Coordinates of C-alpha atoms in Angstrom, one line a residue:
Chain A
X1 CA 37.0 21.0 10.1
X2 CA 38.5 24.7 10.3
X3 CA 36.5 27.2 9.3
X4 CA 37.8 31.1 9.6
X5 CA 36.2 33.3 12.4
X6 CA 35.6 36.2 9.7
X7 CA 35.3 36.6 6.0
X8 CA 36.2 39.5 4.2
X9 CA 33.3 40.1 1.3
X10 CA 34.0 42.7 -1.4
X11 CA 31.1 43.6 -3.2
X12 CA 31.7 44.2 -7.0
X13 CA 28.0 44.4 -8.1
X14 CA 27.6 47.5 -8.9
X15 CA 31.0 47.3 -11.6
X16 CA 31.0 43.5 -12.3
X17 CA 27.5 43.0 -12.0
X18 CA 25.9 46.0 -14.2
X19 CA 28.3 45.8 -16.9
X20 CA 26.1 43.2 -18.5
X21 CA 23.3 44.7 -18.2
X22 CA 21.4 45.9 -20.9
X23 CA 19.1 47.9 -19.3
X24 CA 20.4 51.6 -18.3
X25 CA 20.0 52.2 -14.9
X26 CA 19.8 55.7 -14.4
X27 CA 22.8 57.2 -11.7
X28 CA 20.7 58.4 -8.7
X29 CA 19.3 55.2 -8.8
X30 CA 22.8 53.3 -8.9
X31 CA 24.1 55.9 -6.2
X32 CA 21.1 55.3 -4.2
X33 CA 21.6 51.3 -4.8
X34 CA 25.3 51.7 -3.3
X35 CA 24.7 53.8 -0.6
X36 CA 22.2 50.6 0.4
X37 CA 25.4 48.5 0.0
X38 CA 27.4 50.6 2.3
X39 CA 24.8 50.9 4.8
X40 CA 24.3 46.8 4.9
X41 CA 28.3 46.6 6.2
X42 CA 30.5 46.3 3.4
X43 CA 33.3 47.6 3.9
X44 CA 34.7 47.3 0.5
X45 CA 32.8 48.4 -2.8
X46 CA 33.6 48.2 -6.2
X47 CA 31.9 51.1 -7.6
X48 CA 32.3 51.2 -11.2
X49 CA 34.8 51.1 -14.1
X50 CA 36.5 53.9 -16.2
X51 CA 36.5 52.6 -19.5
X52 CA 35.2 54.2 -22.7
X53 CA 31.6 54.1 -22.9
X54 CA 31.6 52.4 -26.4
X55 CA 32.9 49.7 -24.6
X56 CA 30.4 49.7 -21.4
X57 CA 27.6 52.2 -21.8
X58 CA 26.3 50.9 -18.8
X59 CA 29.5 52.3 -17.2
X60 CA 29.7 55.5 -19.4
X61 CA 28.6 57.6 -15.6
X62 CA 31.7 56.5 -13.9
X63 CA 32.5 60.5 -12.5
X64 CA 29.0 61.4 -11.8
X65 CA 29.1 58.5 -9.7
X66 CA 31.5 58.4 -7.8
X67 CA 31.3 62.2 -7.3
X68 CA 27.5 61.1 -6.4
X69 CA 28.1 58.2 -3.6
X70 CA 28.0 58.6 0.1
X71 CA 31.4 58.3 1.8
X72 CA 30.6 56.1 4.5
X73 CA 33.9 55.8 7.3
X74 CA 35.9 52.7 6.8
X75 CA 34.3 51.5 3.6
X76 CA 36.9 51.5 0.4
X77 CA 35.6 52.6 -2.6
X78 CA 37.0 51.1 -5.9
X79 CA 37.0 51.1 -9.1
X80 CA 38.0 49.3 -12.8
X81 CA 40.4 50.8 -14.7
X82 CA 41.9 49.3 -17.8
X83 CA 44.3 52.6 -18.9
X84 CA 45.9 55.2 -18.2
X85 CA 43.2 57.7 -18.9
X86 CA 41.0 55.5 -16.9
X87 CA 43.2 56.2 -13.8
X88 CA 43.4 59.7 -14.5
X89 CA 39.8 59.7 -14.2
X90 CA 39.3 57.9 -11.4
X91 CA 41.9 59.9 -9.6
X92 CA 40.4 62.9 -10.7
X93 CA 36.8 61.5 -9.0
X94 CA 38.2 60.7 -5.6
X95 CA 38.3 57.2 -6.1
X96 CA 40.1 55.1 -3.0
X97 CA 41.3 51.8 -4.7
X98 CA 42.2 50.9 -8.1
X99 CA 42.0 47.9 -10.0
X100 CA 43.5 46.1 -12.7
X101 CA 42.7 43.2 -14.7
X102 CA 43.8 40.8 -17.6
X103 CA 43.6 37.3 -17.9
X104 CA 45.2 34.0 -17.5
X105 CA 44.8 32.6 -20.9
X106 CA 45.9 34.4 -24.2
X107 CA 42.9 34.2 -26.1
X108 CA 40.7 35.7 -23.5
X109 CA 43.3 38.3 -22.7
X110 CA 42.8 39.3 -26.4
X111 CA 39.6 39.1 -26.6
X112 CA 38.6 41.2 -23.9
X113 CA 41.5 43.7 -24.1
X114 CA 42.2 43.3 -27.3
X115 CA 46.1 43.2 -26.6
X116 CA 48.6 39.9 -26.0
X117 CA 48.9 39.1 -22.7
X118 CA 52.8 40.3 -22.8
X119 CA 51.2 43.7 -24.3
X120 CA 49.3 44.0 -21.6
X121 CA 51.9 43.9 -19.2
X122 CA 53.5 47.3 -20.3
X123 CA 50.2 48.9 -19.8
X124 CA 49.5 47.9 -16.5
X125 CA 52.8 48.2 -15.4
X126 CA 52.6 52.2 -16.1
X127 CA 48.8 52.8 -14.2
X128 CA 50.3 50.5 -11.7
X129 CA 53.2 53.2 -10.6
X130 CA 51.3 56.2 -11.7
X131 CA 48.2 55.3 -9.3
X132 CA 51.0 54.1 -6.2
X133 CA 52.3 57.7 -6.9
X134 CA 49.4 59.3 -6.6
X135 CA 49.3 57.3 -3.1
X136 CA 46.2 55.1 -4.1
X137 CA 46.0 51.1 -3.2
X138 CA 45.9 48.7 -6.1
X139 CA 43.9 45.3 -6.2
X140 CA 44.7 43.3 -9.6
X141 CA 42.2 40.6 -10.8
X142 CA 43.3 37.8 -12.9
X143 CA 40.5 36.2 -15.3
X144 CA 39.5 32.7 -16.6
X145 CA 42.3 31.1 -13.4
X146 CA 39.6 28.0 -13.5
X147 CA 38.8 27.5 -17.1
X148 CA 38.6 29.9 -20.8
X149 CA 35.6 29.6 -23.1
X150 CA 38.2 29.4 -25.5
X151 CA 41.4 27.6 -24.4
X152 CA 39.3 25.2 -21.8
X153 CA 41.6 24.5 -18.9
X154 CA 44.1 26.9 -17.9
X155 CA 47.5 25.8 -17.0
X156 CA 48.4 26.7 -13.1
X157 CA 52.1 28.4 -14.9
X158 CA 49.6 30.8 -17.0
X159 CA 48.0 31.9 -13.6
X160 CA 51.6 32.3 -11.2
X161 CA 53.2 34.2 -14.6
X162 CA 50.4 36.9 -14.8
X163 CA 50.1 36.9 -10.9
X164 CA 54.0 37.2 -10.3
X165 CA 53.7 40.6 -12.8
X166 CA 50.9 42.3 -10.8
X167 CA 52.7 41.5 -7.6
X168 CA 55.8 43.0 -8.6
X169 CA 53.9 46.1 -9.7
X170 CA 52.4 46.3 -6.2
X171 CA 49.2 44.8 -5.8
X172 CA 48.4 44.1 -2.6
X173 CA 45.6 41.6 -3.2
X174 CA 45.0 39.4 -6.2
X175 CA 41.4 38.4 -7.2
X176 CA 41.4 35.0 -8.9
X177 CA 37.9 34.8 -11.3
X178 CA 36.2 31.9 -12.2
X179 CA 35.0 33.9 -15.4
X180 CA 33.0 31.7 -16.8
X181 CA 32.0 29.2 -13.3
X182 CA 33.1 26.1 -14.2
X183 CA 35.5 26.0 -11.4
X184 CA 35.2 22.6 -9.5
X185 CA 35.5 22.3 -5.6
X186 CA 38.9 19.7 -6.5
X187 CA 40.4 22.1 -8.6
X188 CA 40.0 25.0 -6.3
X189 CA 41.9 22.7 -3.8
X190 CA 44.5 21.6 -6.3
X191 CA 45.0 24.9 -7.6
X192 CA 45.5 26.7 -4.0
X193 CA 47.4 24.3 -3.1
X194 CA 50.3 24.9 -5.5
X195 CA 49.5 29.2 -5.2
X196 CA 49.5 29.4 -1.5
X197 CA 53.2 27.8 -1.1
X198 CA 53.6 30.9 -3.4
X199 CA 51.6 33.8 -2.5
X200 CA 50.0 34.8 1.4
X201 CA 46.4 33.4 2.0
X202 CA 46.1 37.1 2.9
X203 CA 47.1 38.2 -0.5
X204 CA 44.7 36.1 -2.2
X205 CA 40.9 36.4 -2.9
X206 CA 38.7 34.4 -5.0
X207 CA 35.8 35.4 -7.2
X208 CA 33.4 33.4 -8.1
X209 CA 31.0 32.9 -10.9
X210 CA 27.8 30.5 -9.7
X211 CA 27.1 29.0 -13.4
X212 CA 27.2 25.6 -12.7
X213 CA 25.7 26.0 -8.9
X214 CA 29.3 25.7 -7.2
X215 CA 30.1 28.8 -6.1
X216 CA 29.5 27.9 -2.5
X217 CA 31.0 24.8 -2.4
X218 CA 34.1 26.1 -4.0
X219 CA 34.0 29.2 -1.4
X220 CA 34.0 26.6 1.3
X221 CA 36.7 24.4 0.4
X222 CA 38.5 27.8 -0.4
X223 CA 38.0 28.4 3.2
X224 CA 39.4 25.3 4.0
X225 CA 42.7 26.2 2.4
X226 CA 42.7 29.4 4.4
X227 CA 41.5 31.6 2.5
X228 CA 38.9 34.4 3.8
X229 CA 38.3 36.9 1.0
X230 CA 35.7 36.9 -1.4
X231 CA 34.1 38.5 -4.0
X232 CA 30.2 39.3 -4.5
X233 CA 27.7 40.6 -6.1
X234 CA 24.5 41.7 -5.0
X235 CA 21.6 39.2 -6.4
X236 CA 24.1 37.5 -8.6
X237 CA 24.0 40.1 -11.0
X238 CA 26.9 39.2 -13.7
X239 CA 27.5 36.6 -15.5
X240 CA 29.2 34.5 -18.1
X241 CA 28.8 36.7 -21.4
X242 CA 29.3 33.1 -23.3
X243 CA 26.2 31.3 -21.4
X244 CA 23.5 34.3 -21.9
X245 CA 21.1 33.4 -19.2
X246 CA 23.2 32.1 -17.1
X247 CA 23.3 32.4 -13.3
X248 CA 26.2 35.2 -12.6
X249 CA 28.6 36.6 -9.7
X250 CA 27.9 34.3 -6.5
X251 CA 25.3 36.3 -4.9
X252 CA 26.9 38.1 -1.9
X253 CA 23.7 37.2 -0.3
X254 CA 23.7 33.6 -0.5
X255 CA 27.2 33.8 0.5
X256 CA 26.4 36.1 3.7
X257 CA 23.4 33.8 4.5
X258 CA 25.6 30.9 4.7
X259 CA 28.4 32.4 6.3
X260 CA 26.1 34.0 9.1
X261 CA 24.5 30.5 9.8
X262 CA 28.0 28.9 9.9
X263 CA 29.0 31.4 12.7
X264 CA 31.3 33.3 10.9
X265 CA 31.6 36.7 10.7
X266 CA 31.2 39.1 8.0
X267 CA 30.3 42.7 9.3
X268 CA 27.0 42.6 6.8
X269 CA 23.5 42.8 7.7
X270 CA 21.7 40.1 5.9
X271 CA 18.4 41.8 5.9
X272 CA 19.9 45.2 4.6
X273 CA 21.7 43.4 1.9
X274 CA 18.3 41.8 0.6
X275 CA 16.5 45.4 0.8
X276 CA 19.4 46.4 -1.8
X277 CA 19.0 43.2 -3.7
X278 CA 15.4 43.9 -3.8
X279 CA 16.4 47.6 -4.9
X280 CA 18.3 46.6 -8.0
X281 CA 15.8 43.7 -8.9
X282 CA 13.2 45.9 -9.5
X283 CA 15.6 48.5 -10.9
X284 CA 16.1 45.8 -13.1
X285 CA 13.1 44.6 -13.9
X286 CA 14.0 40.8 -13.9
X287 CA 14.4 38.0 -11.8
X288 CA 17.9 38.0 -10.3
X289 CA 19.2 34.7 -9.8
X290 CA 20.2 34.9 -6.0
X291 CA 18.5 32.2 -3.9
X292 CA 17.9 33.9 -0.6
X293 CA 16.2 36.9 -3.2
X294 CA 13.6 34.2 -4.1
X295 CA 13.0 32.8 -0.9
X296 CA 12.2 35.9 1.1
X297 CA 10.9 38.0 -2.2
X298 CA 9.6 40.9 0.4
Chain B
X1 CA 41.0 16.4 1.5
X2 CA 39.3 13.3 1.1
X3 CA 36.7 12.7 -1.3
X4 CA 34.7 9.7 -2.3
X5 CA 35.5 7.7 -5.3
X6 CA 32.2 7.2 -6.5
X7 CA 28.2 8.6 -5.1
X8 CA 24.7 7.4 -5.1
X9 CA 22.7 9.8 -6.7
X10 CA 18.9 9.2 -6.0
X11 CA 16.6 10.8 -8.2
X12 CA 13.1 11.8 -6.2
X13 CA 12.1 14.5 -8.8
X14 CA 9.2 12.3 -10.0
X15 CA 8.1 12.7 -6.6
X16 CA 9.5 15.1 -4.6
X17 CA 9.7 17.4 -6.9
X18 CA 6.1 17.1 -8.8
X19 CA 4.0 17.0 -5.9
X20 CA 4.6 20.9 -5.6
X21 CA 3.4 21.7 -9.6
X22 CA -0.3 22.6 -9.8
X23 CA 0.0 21.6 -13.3
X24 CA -0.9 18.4 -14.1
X25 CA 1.5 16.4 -15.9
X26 CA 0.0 14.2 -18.1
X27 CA 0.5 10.8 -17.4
X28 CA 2.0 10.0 -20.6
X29 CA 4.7 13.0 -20.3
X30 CA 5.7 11.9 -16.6
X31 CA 6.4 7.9 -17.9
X32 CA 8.5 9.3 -20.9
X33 CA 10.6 11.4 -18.5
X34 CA 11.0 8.8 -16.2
X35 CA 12.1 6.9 -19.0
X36 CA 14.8 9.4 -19.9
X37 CA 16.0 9.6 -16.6
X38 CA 16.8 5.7 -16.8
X39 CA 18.1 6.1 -19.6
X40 CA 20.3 9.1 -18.1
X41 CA 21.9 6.5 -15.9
X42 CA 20.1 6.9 -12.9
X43 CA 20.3 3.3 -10.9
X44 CA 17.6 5.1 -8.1
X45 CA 14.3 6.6 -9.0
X46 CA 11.4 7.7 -6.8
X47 CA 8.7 7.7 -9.2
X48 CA 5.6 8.8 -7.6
X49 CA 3.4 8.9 -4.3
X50 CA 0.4 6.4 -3.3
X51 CA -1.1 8.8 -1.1
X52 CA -4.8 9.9 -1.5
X53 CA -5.2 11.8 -4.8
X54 CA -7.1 14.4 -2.5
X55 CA -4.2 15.2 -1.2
X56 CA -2.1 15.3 -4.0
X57 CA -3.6 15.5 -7.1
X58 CA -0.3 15.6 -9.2
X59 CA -0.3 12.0 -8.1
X60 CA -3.1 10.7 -8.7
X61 CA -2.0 8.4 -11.6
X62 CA 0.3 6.7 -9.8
X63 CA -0.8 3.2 -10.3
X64 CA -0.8 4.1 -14.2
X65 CA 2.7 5.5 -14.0
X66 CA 4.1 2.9 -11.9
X67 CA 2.8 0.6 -14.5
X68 CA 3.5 2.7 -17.9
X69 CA 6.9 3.0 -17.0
X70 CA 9.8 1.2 -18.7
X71 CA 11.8 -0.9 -16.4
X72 CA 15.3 -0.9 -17.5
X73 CA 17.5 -3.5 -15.8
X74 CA 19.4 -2.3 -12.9
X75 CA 17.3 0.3 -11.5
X76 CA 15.0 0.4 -8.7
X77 CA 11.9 2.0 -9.0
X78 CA 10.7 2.8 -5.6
X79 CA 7.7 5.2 -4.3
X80 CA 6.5 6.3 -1.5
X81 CA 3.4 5.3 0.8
X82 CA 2.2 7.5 3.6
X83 CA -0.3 4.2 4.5
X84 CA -1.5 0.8 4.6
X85 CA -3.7 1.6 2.1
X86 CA -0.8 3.0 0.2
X87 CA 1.2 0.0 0.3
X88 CA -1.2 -2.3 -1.2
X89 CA -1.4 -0.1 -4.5
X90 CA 2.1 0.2 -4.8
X91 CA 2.5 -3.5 -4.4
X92 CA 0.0 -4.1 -7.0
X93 CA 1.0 -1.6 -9.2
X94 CA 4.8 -3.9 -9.2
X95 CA 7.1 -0.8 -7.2
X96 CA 10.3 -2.4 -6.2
X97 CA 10.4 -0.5 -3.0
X98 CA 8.9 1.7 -0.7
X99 CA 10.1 4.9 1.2
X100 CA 7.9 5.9 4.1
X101 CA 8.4 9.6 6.1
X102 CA 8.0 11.3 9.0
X103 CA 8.9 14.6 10.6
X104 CA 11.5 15.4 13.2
X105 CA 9.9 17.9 14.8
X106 CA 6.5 17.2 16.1
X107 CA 4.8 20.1 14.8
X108 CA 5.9 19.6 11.3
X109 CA 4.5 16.1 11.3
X110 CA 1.2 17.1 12.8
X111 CA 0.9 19.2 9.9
X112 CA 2.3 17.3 7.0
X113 CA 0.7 13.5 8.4
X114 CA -2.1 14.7 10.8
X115 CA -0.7 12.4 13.4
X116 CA 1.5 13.1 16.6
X117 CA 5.4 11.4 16.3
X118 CA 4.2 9.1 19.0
X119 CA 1.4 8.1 16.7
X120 CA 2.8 8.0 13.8
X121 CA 4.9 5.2 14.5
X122 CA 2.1 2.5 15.0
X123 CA 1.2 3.3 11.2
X124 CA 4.7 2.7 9.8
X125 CA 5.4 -0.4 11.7
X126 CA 2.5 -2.1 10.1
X127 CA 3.4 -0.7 7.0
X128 CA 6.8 -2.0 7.1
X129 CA 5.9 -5.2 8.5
X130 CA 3.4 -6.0 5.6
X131 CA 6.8 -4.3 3.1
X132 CA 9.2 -6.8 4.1
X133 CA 6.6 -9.7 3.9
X134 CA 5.8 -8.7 0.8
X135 CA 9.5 -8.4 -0.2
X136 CA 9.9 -5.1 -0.5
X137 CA 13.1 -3.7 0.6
X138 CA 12.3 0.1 2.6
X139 CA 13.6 3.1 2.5
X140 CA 13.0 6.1 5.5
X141 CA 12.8 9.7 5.0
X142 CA 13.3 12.5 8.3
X143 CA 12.1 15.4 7.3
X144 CA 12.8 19.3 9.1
X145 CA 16.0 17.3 10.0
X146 CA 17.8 21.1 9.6
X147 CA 14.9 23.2 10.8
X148 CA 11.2 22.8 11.0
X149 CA 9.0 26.0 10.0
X150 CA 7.7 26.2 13.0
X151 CA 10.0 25.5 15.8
X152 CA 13.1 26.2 14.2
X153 CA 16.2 24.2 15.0
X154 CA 15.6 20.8 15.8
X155 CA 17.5 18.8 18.2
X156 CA 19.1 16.4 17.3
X157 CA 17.6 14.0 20.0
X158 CA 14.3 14.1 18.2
X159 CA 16.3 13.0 14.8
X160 CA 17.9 10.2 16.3
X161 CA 14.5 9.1 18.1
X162 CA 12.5 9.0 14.9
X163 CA 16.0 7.0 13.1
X164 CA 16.1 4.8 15.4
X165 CA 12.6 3.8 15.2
X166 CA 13.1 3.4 11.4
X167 CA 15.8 1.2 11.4
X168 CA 14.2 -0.9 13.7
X169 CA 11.1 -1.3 11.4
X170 CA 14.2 -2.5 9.0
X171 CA 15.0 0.4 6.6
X172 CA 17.9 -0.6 5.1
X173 CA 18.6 3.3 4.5
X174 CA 17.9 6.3 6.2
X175 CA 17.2 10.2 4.0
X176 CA 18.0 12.9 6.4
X177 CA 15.8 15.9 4.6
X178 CA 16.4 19.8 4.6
X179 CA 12.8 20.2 4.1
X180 CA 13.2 24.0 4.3
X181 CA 16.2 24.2 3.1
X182 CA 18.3 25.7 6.0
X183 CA 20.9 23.6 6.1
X184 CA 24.4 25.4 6.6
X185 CA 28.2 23.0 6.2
X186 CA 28.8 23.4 9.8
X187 CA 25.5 22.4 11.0
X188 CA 25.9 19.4 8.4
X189 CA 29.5 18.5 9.9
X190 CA 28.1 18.6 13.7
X191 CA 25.1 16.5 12.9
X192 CA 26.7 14.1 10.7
X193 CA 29.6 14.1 13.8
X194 CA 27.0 12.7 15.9
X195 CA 25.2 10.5 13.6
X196 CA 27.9 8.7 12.3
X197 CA 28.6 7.2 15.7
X198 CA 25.4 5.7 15.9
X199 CA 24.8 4.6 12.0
X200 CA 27.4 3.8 9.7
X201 CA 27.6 6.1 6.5
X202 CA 26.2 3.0 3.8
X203 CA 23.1 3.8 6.1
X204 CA 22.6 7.5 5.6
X205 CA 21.5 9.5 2.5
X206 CA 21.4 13.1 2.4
X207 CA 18.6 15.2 1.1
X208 CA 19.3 18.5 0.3
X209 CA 16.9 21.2 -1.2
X210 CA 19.0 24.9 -2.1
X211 CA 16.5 26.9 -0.6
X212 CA 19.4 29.1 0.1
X213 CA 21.9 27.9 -2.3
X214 CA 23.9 26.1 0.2
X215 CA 23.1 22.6 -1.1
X216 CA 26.2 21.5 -3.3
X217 CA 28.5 23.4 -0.1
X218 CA 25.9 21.1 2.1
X219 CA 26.6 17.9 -0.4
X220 CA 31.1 18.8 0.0
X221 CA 31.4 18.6 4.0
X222 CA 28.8 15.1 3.8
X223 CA 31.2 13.8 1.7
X224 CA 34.2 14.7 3.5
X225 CA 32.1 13.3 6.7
X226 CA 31.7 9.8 4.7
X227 CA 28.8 10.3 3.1
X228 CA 28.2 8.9 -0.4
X229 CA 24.2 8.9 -0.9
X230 CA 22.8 11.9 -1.7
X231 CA 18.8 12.6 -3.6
X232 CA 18.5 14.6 -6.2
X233 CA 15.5 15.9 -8.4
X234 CA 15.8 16.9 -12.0
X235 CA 15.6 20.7 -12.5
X236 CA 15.9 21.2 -9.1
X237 CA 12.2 20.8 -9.2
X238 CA 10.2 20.9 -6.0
X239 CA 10.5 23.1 -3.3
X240 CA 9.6 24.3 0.1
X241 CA 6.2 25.2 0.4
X242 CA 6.9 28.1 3.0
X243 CA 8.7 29.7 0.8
X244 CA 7.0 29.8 -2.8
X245 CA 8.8 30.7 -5.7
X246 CA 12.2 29.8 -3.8
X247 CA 14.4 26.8 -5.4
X248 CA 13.5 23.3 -4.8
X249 CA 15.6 20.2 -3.7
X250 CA 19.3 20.4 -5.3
X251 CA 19.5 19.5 -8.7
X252 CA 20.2 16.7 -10.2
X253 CA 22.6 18.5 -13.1
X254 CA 24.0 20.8 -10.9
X255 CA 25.3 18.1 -8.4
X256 CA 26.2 15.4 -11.4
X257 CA 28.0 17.9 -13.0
X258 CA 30.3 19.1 -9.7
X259 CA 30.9 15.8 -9.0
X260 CA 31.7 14.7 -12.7
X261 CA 34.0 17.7 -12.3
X262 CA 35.7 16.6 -9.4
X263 CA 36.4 12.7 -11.2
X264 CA 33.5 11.6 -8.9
X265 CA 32.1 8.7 -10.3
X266 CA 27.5 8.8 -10.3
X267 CA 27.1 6.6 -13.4
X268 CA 24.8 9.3 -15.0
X269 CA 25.5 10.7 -18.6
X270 CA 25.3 14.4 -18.0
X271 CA 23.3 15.5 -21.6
X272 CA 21.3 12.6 -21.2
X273 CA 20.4 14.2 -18.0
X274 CA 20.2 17.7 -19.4
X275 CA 17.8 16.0 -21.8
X276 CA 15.2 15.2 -19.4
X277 CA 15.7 18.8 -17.5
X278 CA 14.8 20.3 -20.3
X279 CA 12.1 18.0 -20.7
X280 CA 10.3 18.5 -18.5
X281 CA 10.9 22.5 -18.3
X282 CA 9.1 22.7 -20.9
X283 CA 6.4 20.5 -19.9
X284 CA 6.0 22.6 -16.4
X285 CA 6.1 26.2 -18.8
X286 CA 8.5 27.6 -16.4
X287 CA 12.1 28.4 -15.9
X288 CA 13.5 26.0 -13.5
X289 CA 15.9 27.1 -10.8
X290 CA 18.6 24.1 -12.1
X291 CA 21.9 26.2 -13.0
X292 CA 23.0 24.1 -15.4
X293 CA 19.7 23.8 -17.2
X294 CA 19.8 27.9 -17.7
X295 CA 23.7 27.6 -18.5
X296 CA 22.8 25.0 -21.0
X297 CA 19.2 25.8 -22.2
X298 CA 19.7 23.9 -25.7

């Protein structure tokens, strides 16, 4: 079999992951949580999100923070926006990378941005060329790619006609979610099979959700296909807003813990990572649902 | 990719995964889950343990179970004996087969049988002898086939030593056990590379436990080796007693429902199986690491 010699792993925890939680966790402690992060090796961290903080009050420190976080050299910090006045903020606090997000079905899309997919485009197509402008990189996320709680499965045209528009306004990477997990390794492989005689393996990560358990096996057959960026999050914080309880993000430590064993490389310090899981656990006050987290509790 | 049209899923949680609860199970509660689990569809369940009850006092009832249990056509009710002693109660109690164990690694077995390898296999060859003449048809587990808590990576010499000793007693299948659960898919592809040249596939059964949430990526690359047998346990009860708290063999849900996913045909009714999760959850008082239990808790 061919498996890559490195994997890029972008951490989104600290955006991704907190957003559901209930629990406020105060901003030194979230600043001292993602200076862990950088210090275990990730290069890539997305920070936060600059929404309103009626919608995420989890979120609602977005400036403080990333005022607040350690610039380590060579690690990108990003973070959410969903406006305009969202990228003027996060221009404003020195944020590296931007992203974007809708979704791949219509009745998510509405949902959780409360616009039509096709109203949505207009939108993103303005913070798109303001943030290029202001010389900053742009990563776009599409949402629901393997299944909606609403619409079930998503047709592969929904996905390439929401991807095509982010390309054209300039992403250079596109994160396909598995929103909700229900993403099957055979679909992954069907899928990327039809996007890669589209888009670059290199243009392309994939974010997984580990609901249903298969959030490594769909990584792996993802490498397969050639693909060798992935999203994380830190003691599989997230999660599937429709199955409270649920297990969340893939946690980036099961997924550096397997990577590590299979030989390939990922520029992350497994034991570093689980101090930080541990960090945020406690911060937390719950059990996180990452495996390695259990198995070597201290 | 190549993926199998149909899989053996065989269900040890009765076993495997009880012997770890201090809790006592009440004899009544274990033969009514074991009931839902044929019901579920399972063709394959290890139901309990003849060992001494000093050992493992979970199992103490096992003559009781094995004969409160409801036999539905079709499925093989199998448990394991450690001894000759063993044997005879599970004859006499009516099991339809046996399953005996040892370790790979020499270490491992001294602790888990108090016997050397070497002396280990005088036991089992009466055991099996006295099987087959009784009619029994015999199943053989390797355990620390991955790893072994105290010597680390075990060669795969000392797997195919112990396996061949095992067929030759006349196990008609062989369970190669992540006891620790340190299995990674690359280690899984090498060892199943070398194995397959010596057994055929029909003769192999994987047993996976997600200490480190690699078992359903473990379960993919054995089925694109050839594999189609895999055990399972309910829950994802069970566990790895060097690691406590961690997550127990792969569950039963999590893999029925990837594989249901993927159009791979197990013959279990996933809610009927959820049914006797939940079950027994609730019996036990605790949350079980199964993802698919906590993404579908009613």
């Amino acid at each position: 079999m061919k498996w890559p010699e490195r994997v890029k792993v972008k951490e989104v925890g600290p955006r991704d992951g907190l957003q559901n939680e209930s629990r406020f966790i105060p901003t030194e402690n979230k600043i001292k949580w993602i200076d862990q992060l950088s210090l275990a090796g990730f290069d890539y961290i997305e920070v936060t999100s600059f929404v309103s903080s009626k919608w995420i009050p989890q979120l609602a420190d977005a400036p403080e923070l990333a005022k607040g976080i350690a610039r380590f050299p060579g690690v990108t910090y990003a973070a959410l926006v969903p406006n305009q006045r969202g990228l003027e903020q996060a221009i404003e606090s020195g944020i590296d990378e931007i992203a974007v997000f809708m979704s791949a079905s219509e009745t998510h899309n509405r949902k959780n941005i409360n616009k039509s997919i096709a109203d949505t485009f207009p939108v993103l197509s303005m913070v798109t060329r303001e943030a290029l402008s202001a010389g900053k990189t742009i990563r776009g996320y599409i949402s629901t790619v393997f299944g909606c709680p609403y619409e079930g499965k998503v047709e592969i045209d929904h996905v390439i006609r929401v991807a095509d528009k982010l390309f054209e306004m300039g992403i250079y990477e596109l994160s396909l979610g598995d929103t909700i997990g229900v993403a099957n390794p055979r679909q992954v492989e069907s899928m990327l099979e039809v996007l890669l005689k589209r888009y670059p393996a290199e243009r392309l990560a994939l974010h997984y959700h580990d609901t249903r358990g298969a959030a490594l096996a769909n990584i792996l057959v993802s490498m397969q296909m050639g693909i060798t960026r992935f999203d994380s999050s830190v003691g599989g914080l997230g999660g599937c807003p429709y199955a409270p309880g649920a297990s969340g993000n893939v946690a980036a430590e099961d997924m550096v813990y397997c990577l590590r064993e299979m030989g390939i490389e990922t520029g992350i310090d497994f034991d570093k990572l689980l101090t930080a899981a541990r960090y945020i656990q406690e911060k937390l006050g719950r059990t996180l649902p990452s495996r390695n987290l259990q198995a070597c509790p201290s």
